[in-house]
CSV table of C-alpha atoms in Angstrom, one decimal:
chain,number,residue,atom,x,y,z
A,16,ASN,CA,-14.9,-15.3,-11.4
A,17,THR,CA,-15.9,-18.3,-13.4
A,18,LEU,CA,-12.5,-18.7,-15.0
A,19,ALA,CA,-10.7,-19.0,-11.7
A,20,GLU,CA,-8.8,-15.8,-12.3
A,21,VAL,CA,-7.6,-13.7,-9.4
A,22,THR,CA,-9.9,-10.6,-9.1
A,23,GLU,CA,-9.0,-9.5,-5.5
A,24,PHE,CA,-5.6,-8.2,-4.5
A,25,TYR,CA,-4.1,-7.2,-1.2
A,26,VAL,CA,-1.5,-4.4,-1.1
A,27,THR,CA,0.7,-4.2,2.0
A,28,TYR,CA,2.8,-1.2,2.9
A,29,ALA,CA,5.3,-1.5,5.7
A,30,VAL,CA,7.8,1.0,7.2
A,31,ARG,CA,10.3,0.4,10.0
A,32,TYR,CA,11.5,3.4,11.9
A,33,SER,CA,13.2,4.5,15.1
A,34,PHE,CA,13.4,7.9,16.7
A,35,ILE,CA,16.8,9.0,18.2
A,36,ALA,CA,17.5,12.3,19.9
A,37,ALA,CA,20.5,14.4,18.8
A,38,ASP,CA,22.4,13.2,21.9
A,39,GLY,CA,22.0,9.6,20.8
A,40,LYS,CA,19.3,8.6,23.3
A,41,VAL,CA,16.7,6.3,21.8
A,42,ILE,CA,13.4,8.1,22.1
A,43,GLU,CA,11.4,5.4,20.3
A,44,PRO,CA,13.0,2.0,19.5
A,45,GLU,CA,12.5,0.4,16.2
A,46,HIS,CA,8.9,-0.1,15.3
A,47,GLU,CA,7.1,-1.4,12.2
A,48,VAL,CA,4.0,0.1,10.9
A,49,ARG,CA,2.2,-2.2,8.5
A,50,LEU,CA,-1.1,-1.5,6.7
A,51,GLN,CA,-3.0,-3.6,4.2
A,52,ARG,CA,-5.7,-2.8,1.8
A,53,ASP,CA,-7.6,-5.0,-0.6
A,54,PHE,CA,-9.2,-4.1,-3.9
A,55,THR,CA,-11.0,-5.9,-6.6
A,56,PHE,CA,-9.7,-6.1,-10.1
A,57,ASN,CA,-12.3,-5.7,-12.8
A,58,GLU,CA,-11.1,-7.4,-16.0
A,59,PHE,CA,-13.6,-5.3,-18.0
A,60,HIS,CA,-12.0,-2.1,-16.8
A,61,ALA,CA,-8.3,-3.1,-16.9
A,62,LEU,CA,-7.2,0.3,-17.9
A,63,GLY,CA,-8.5,1.8,-14.7
A,64,SER,CA,-6.9,-0.7,-12.4
A,65,GLY,CA,-3.5,0.9,-12.7
A,66,SER,CA,-4.8,4.2,-11.4
A,67,GLU,CA,-6.7,2.3,-8.7
A,68,THR,CA,-3.5,0.6,-7.6
A,69,ASP,CA,-1.7,4.0,-7.5
A,70,THR,CA,-4.5,5.4,-5.4
A,71,VAL,CA,-4.3,2.5,-2.9
A,72,HIS,CA,-0.5,3.0,-2.6
A,73,GLN,CA,-0.9,6.7,-2.1
A,74,GLU,CA,-3.5,6.2,0.6
A,75,LEU,CA,-1.3,3.6,2.4
A,76,GLN,CA,1.7,6.0,2.3
A,77,ARG,CA,-0.4,8.8,3.7
A,78,ASP,CA,-1.9,6.6,6.4
A,79,VAL,CA,1.5,5.2,7.5
A,80,ALA,CA,3.0,8.7,7.6
A,81,ALA,CA,0.1,9.9,9.8
A,82,THR,CA,0.5,6.9,12.1
A,83,ILE,CA,4.2,7.5,12.5
A,84,LEU,CA,3.7,11.2,13.2
A,85,ARG,CA,1.2,10.4,15.9
A,86,GLN,CA,3.6,7.9,17.5
A,87,ILE,CA,6.5,10.4,17.4
A,88,ALA,CA,4.3,13.0,19.0
A,89,ILE,CA,3.5,10.6,21.8
A,90,ALA,CA,7.1,9.6,22.2
A,91,LEU,CA,8.2,13.2,22.3
A,92,ARG,CA,5.7,14.1,25.1
A,93,HIS,CA,7.2,11.2,27.2
A,94,TYR,CA,10.8,12.2,26.4
A,95,GLU,CA,10.3,15.8,27.2
A,96,GLY,CA,8.6,14.9,30.4
A,97,GLN,CA,11.6,13.1,31.8
C-alpha cells in the first residue's frame, strides 16, 4: 500500500517423516513435505485476518496430510511387492 506496510504474507507448513515397518526395515526414508500459501492482509478488515490465517493453516495441514498418505500408499505397494 502507499504506507509501505506489508499486506501480503506467505505461510509455510513443513513436515518431515519416515515410514518404518514393524521389523525395522525402512520402507520410506526421511522426506520433507513443504507447502506454501500466500494471502493478502486487508488493514480495513483486520478482525477477519485471524480467521483467514487459521483457514490457511488448516488447508496446509490437510494438504500435507493428503500428500503424505499418497506417498505412504505408493511406498507400501513397492514394499509389499518385494
